[in-house]
PDB file of C-alpha atoms and ligand atoms in Angstrom:
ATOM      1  CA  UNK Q   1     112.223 118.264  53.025  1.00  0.00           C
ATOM      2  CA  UNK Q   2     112.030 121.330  53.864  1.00  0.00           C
ATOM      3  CA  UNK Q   3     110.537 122.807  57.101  1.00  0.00           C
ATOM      4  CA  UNK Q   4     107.191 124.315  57.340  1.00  0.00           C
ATOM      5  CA  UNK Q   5     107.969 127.878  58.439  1.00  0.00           C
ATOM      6  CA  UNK Q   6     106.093 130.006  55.378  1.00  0.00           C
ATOM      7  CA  UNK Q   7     102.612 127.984  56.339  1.00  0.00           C
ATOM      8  CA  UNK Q   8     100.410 128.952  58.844  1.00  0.00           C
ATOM      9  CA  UNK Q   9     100.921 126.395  61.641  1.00  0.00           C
ATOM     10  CA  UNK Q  10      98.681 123.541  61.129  1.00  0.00           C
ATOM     11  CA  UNK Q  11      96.751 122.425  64.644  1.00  0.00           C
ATOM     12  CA  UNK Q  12      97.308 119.140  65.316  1.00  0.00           C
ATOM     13  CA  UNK Q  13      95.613 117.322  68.496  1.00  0.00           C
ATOM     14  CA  UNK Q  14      97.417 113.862  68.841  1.00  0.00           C
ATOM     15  CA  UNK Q  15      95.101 110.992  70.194  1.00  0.00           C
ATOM     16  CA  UNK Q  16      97.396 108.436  71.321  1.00  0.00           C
ATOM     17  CA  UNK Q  17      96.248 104.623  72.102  1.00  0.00           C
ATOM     18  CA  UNK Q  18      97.671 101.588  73.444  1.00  0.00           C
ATOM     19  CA  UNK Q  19      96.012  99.324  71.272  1.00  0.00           C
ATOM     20  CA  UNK Q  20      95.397  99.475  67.489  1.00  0.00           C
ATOM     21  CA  UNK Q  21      91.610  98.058  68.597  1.00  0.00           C
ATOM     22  CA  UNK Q  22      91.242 100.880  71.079  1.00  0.00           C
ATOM     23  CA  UNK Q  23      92.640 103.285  68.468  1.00  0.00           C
ATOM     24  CA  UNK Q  24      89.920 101.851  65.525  1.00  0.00           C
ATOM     25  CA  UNK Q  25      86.571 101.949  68.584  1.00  0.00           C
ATOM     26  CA  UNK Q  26      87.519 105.204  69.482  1.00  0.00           C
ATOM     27  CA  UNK Q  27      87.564 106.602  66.171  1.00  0.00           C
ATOM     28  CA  UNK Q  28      84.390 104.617  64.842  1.00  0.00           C
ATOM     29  CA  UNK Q  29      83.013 106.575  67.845  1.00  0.00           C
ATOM     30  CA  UNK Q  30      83.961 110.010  66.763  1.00  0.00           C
ATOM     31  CA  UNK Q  31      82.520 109.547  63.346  1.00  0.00           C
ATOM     32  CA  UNK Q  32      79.328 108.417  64.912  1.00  0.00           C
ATOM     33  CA  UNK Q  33      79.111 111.435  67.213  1.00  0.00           C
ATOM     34  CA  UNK Q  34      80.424 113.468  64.125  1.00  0.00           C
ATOM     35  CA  UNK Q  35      77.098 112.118  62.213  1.00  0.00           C
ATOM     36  CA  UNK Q  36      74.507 112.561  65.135  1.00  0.00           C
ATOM     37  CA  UNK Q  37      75.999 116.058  65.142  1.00  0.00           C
ATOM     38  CA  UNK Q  38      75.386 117.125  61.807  1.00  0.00           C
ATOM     39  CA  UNK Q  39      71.994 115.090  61.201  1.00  0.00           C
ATOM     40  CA  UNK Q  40      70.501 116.995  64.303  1.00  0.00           C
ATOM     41  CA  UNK Q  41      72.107 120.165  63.162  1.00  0.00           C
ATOM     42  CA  UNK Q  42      71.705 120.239  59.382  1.00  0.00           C
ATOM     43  CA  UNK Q  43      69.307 117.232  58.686  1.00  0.00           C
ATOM     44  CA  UNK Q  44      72.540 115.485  56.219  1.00  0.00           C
ATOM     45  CA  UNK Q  45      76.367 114.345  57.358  1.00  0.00           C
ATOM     46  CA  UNK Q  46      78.557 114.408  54.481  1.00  0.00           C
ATOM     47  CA  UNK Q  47      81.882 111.953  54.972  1.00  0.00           C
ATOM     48  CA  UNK Q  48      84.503 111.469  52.843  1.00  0.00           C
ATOM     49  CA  UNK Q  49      86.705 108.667  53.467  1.00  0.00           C
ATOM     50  CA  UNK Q  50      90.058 107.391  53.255  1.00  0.00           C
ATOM     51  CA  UNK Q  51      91.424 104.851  51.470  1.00  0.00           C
ATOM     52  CA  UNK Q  52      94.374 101.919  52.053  1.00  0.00           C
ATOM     53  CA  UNK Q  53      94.195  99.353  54.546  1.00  0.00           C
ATOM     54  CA  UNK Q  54      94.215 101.322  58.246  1.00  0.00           C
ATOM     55  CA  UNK Q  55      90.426 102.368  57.626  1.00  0.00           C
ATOM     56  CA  UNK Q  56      89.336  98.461  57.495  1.00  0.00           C
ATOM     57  CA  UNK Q  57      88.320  97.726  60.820  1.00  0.00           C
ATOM     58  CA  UNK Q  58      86.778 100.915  61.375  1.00  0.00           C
ATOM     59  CA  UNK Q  59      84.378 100.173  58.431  1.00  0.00           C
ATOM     60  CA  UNK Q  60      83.567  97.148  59.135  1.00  0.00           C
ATOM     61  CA  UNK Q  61      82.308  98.705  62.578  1.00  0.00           C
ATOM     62  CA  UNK Q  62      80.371 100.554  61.148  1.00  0.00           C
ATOM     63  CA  UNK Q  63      78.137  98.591  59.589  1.00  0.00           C
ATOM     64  CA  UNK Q  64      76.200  97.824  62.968  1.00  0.00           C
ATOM     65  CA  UNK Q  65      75.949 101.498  63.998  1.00  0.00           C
ATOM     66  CA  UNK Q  66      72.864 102.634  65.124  1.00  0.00           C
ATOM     67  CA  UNK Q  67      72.394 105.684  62.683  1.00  0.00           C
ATOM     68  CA  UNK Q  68      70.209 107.490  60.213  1.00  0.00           C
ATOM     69  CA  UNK Q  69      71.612 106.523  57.083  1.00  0.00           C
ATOM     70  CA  UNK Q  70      69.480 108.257  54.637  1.00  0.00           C
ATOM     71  CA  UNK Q  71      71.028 111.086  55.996  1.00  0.00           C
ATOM     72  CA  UNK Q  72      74.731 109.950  54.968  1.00  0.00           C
ATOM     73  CA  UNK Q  73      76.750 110.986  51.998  1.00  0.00           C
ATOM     74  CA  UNK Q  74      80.014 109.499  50.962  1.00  0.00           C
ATOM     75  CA  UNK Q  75      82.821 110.796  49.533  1.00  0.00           C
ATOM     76  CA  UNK Q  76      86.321 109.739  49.036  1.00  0.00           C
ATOM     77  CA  UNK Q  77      89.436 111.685  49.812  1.00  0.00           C
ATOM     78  CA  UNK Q  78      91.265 109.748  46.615  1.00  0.00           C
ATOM     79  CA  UNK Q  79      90.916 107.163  44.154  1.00  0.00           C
ATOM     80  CA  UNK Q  80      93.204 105.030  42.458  1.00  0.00           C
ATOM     81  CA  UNK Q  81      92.606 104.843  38.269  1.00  0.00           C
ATOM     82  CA  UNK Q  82      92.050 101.446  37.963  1.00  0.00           C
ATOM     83  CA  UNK Q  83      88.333  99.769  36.949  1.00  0.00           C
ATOM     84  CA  UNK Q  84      85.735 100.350  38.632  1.00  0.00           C
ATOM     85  CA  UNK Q  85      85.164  97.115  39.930  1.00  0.00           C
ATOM     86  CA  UNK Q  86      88.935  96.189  40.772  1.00  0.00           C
ATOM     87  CA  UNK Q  87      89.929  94.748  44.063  1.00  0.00           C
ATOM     88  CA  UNK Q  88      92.882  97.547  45.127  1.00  0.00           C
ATOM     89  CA  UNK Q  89      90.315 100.793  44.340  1.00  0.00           C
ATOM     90  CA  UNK Q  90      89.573 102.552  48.020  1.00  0.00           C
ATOM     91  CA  UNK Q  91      85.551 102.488  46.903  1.00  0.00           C
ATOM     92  CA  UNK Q  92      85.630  98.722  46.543  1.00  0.00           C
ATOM     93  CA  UNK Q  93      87.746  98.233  49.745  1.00  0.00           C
ATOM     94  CA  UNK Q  94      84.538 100.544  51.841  1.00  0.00           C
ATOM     95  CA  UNK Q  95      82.148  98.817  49.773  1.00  0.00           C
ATOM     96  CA  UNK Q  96      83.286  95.007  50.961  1.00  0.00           C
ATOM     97  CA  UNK Q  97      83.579  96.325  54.107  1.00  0.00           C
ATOM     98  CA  UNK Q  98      80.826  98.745  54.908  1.00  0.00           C
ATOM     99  CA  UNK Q  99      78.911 100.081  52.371  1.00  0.00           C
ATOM    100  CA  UNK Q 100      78.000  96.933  50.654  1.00  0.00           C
ATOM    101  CA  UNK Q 101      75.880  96.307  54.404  1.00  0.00           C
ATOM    102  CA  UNK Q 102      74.155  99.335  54.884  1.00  0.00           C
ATOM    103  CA  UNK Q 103      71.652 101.426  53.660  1.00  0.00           C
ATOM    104  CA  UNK Q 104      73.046 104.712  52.720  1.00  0.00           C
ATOM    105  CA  UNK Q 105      70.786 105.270  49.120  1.00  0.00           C
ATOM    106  CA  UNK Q 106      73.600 104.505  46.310  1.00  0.00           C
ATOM    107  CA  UNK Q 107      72.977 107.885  44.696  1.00  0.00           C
ATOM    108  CA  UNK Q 108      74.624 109.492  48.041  1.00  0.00           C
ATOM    109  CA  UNK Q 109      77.518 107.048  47.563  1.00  0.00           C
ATOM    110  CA  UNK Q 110      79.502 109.568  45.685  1.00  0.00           C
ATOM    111  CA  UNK Q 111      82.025 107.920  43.869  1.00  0.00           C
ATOM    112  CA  UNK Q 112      85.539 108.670  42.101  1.00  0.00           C
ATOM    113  CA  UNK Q 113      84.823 107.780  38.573  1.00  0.00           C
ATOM    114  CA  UNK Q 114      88.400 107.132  38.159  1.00  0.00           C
ATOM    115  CA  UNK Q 115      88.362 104.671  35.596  1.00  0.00           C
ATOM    116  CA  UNK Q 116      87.807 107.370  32.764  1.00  0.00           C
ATOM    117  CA  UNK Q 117      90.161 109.790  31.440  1.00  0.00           C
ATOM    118  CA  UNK Q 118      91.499 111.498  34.422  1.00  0.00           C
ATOM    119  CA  UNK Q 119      90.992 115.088  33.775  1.00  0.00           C
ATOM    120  CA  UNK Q 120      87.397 113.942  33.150  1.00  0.00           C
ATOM    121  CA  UNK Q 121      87.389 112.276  36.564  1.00  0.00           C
ATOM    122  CA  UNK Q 122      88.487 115.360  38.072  1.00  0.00           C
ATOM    123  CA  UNK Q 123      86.686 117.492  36.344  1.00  0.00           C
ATOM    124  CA  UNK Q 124      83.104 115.207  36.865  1.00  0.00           C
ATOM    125  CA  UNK Q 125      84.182 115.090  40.699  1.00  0.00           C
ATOM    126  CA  UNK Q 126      85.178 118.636  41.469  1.00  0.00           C
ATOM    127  CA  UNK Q 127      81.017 119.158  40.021  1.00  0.00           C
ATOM    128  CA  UNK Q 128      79.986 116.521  42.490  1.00  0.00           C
ATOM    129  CA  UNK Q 129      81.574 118.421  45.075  1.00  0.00           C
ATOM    130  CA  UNK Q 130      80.562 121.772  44.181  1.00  0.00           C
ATOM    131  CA  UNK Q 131      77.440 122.015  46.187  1.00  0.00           C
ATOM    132  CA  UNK Q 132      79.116 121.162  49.484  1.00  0.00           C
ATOM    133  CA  UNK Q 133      81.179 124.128  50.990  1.00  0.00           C
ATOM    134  CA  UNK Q 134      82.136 122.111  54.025  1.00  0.00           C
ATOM    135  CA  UNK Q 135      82.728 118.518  54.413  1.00  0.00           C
ATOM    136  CA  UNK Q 136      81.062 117.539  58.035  1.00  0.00           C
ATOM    137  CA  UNK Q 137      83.980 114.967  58.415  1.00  0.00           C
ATOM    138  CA  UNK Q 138      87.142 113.739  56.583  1.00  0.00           C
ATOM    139  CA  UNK Q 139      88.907 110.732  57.084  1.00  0.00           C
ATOM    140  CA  UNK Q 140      92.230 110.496  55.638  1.00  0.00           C
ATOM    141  CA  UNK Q 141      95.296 107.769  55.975  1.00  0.00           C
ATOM    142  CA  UNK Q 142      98.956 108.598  56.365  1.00  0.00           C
ATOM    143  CA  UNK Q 143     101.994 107.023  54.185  1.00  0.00           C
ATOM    144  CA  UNK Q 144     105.500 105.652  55.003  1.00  0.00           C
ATOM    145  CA  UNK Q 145     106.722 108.601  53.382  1.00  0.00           C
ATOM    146  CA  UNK Q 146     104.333 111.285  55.072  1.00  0.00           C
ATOM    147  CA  UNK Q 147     101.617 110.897  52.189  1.00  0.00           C
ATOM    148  CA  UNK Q 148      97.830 111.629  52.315  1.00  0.00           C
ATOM    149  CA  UNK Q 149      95.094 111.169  49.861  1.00  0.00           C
ATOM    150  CA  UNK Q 150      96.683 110.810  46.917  1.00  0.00           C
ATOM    151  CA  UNK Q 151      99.123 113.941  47.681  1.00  0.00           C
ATOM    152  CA  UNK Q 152     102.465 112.365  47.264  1.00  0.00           C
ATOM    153  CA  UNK Q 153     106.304 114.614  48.655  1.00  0.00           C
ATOM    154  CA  UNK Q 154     107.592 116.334  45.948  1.00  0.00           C
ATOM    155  CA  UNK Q 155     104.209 116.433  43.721  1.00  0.00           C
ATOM    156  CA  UNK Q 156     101.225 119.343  43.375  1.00  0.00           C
ATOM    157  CA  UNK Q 157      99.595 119.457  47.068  1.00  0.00           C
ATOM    158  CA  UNK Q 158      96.936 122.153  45.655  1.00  0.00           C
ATOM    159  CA  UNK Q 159      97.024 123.689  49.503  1.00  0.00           C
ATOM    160  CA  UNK Q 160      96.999 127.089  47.974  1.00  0.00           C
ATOM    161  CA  UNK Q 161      93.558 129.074  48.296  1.00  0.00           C
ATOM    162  CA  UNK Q 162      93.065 129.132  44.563  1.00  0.00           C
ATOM    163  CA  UNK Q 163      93.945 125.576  44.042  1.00  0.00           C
ATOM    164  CA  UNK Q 164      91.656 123.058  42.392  1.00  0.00           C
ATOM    165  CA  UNK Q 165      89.076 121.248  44.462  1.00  0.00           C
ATOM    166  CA  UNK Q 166      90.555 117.678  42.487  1.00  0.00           C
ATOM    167  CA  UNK Q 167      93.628 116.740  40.895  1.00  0.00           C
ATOM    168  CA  UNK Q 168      95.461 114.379  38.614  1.00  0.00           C
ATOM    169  CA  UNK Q 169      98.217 112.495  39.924  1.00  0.00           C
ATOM    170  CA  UNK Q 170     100.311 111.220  37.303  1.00  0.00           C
ATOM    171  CA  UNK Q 171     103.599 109.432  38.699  1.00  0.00           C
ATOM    172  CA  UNK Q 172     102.398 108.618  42.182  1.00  0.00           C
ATOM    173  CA  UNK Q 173     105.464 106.258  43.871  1.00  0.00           C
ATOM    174  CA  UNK Q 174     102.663 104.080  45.942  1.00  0.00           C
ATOM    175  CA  UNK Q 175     100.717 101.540  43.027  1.00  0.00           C
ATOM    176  CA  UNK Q 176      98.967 102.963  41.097  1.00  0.00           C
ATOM    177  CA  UNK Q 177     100.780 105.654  39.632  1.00  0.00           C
ATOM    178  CA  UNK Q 178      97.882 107.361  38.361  1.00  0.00           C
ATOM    179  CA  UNK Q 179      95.357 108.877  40.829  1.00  0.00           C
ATOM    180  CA  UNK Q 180      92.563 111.095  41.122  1.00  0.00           C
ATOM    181  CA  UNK Q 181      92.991 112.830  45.005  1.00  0.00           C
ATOM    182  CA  UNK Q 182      91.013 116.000  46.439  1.00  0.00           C
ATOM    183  CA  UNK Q 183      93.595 119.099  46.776  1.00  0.00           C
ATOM    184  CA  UNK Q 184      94.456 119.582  50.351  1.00  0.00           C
ATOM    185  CA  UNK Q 185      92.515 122.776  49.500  1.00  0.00           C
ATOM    186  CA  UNK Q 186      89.809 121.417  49.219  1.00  0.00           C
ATOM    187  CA  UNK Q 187      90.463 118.659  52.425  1.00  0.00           C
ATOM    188  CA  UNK Q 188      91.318 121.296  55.016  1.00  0.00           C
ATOM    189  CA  UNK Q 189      87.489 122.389  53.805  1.00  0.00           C
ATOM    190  CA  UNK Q 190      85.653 120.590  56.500  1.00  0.00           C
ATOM    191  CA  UNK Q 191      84.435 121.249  59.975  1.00  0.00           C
ATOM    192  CA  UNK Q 192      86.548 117.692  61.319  1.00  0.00           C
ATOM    193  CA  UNK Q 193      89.358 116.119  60.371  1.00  0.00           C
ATOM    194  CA  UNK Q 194      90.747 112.737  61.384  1.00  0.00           C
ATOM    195  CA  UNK Q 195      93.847 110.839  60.604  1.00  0.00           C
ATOM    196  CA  UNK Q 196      94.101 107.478  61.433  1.00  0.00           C
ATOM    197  CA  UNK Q 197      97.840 106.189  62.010  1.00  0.00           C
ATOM    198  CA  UNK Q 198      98.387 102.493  62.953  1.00  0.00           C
ATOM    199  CA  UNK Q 199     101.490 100.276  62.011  1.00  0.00           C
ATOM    200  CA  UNK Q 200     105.403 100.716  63.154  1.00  0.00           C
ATOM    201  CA  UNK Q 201     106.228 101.504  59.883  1.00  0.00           C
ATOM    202  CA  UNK Q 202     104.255 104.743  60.363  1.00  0.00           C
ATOM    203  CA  UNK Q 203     106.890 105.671  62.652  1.00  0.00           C
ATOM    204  CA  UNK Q 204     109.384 108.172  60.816  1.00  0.00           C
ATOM    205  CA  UNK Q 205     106.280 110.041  59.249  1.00  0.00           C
ATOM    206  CA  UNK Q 206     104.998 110.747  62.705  1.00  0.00           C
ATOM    207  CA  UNK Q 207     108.329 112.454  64.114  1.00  0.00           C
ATOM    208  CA  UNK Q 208     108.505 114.318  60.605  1.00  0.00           C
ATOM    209  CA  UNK Q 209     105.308 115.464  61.650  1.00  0.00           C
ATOM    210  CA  UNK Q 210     105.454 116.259  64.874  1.00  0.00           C
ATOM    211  CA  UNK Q 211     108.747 118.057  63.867  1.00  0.00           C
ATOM    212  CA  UNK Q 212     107.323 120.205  61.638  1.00  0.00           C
ATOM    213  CA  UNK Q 213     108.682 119.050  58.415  1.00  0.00           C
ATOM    214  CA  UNK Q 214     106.441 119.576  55.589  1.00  0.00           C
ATOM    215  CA  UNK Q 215     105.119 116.585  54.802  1.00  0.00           C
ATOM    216  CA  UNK Q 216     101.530 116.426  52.738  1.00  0.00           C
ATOM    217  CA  UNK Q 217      99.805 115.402  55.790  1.00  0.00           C
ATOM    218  CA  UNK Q 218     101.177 118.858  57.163  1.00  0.00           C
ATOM    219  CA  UNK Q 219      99.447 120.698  54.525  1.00  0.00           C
ATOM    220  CA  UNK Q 220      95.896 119.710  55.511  1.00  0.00           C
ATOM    221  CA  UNK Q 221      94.815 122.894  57.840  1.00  0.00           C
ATOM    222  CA  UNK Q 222      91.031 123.309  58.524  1.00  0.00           C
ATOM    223  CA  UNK Q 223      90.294 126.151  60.780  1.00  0.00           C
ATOM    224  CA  UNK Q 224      89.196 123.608  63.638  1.00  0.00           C
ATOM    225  CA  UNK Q 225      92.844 121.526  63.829  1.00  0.00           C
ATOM    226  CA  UNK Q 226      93.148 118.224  62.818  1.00  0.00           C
ATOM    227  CA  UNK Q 227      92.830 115.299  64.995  1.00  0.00           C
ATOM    228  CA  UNK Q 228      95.276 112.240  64.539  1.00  0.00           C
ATOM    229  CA  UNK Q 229      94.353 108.721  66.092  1.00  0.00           C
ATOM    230  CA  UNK Q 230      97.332 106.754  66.352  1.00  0.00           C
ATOM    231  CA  UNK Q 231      99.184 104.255  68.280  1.00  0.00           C
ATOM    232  CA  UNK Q 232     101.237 105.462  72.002  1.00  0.00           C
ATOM    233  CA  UNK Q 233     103.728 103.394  70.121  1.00  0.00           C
ATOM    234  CA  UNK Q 234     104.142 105.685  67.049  1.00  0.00           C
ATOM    235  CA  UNK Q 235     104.966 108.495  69.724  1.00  0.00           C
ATOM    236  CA  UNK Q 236     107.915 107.549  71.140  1.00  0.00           C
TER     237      UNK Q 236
HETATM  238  C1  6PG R 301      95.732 105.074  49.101  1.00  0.00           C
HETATM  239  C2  6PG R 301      95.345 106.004  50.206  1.00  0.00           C
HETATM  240  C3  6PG R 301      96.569 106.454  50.931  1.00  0.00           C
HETATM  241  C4  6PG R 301      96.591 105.688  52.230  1.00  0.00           C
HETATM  242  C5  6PG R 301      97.964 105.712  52.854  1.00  0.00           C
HETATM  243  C6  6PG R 301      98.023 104.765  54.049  1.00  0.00           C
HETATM  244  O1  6PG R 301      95.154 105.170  48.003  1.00  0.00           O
HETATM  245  O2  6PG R 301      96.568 104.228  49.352  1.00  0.00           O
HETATM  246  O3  6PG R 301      94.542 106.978  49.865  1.00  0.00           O
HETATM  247  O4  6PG R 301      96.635 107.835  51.206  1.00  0.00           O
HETATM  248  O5  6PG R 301      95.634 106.263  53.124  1.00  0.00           O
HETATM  249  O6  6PG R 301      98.901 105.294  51.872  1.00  0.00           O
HETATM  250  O7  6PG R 301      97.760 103.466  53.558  1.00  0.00           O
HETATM  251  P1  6PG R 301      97.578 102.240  54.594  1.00  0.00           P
HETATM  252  O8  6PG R 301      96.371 102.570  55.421  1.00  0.00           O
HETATM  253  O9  6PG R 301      97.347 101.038  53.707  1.00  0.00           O
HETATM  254  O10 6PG R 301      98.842 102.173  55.409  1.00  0.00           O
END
């Protein structure tokens, strides 16, 4: 893959932790103090999460948090096109785990509808997103093979400035193949960013990374940096 020399360097503030537990408190903490930030600032703290297995935990914590919830929207970074109610979509993972038990109002549960037609998906999403010029927080996940959202190596990032808030992914090489995912465009568009990295098999992703290979991941560049939570392990 090739390096990332032509992009403007991406800041990237690693957040190491000896303990996948310690990595998952500290970042249910940060998207706590993300929330009581924006609620006092701007009355509303718009979140868009990530989806896979890694955000579990942190969900799950969640649902005891001490917070203003009517002031929470949710919004997911990806979707995978499969029915709405089926077991491996990211919404019903947050939902089992999180949303399910609290009470954000469901019309501020924003999700995916990515078991239509997927240029309709895309299209009906980019118009959900069109009133919000910056996301307050976004949460995303990072693949084997240096993947984010649903931007895959070697497929349409959309990290150019004129790039569509939400694409199609057709042939995506992690199940399902097809895929609704925000642009990285339109994820570098928020005032936070956190990655959450946990798992040995995480590994060669990181020292792409953190060798400046351009990995999807690398394309996420919101004018604050990017903050990754991972494992001291994953470091070394
Ligand atoms: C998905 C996610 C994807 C995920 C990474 C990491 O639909 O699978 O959006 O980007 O965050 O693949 O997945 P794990 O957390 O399961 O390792």
């Amino acid at each position: 893959m090739p390096l990332l020399s032509n992009n403007p360097p991406q800041q990237c503030r690693w957040h190491s932790f000896n303990t996948t537990a310690e990595l998952e408190q500290a970042a249910t903490q940060a998207i706590l103090q993300a929330a009581l930030q924006a609620v006092n600032l701007r009355g509303t703290f718009h979140i868009v999460l990530a989806g896979g297995t890694t955000p579990r935990h942190v969900y799950e914590s969640l649902r005891n948090a001490d917070t203003d919830w009517a002031a929470w929207h949710v919004y997911f970074g990806d979707e995978r096109c499969l029915p709405a109610d089926h077991v491996e979509r990211n919404s019903w993972m947050a939902a089992q785990a999180w949303l399910n038990h609290v009470a954000i109002p469901q019309t501020q549960i924003h999700l995916i509808p990515a078991e239509k037609d997927g240029q309709l998906a895309a299209s009906a999403y980019a118009q959900t997103l069109a009133g919000i010029e910056l996301f307050d927080l976004v949460l995303l996940g990072l693949g084997v093979d240096g993947h984010t959202a649903s931007l895959f190596p070697g497929q349409e990032l959309g990290n150019t400035s004129n790039a569509p808030a939400v694409i199609v992914v057709e042939n995506a090489p992690k199940y399902p193949p097809q895929r609704i995912s925000l642009s990285a465009h339109r994820l570098s568009a928020a005032r936070k960013v956190i990655f959450l990295v946990s798992g040995a098999t995480k590994q060669q992703a990181v020292r792409n990374w953190r060798n400046r290979v351009a990995i999807p991941a690398a394309a996420i560049s919101p004018t604050n940096g990017v903050d990754v939570y991972l494992e001291a392990a994953l470091l070394a």
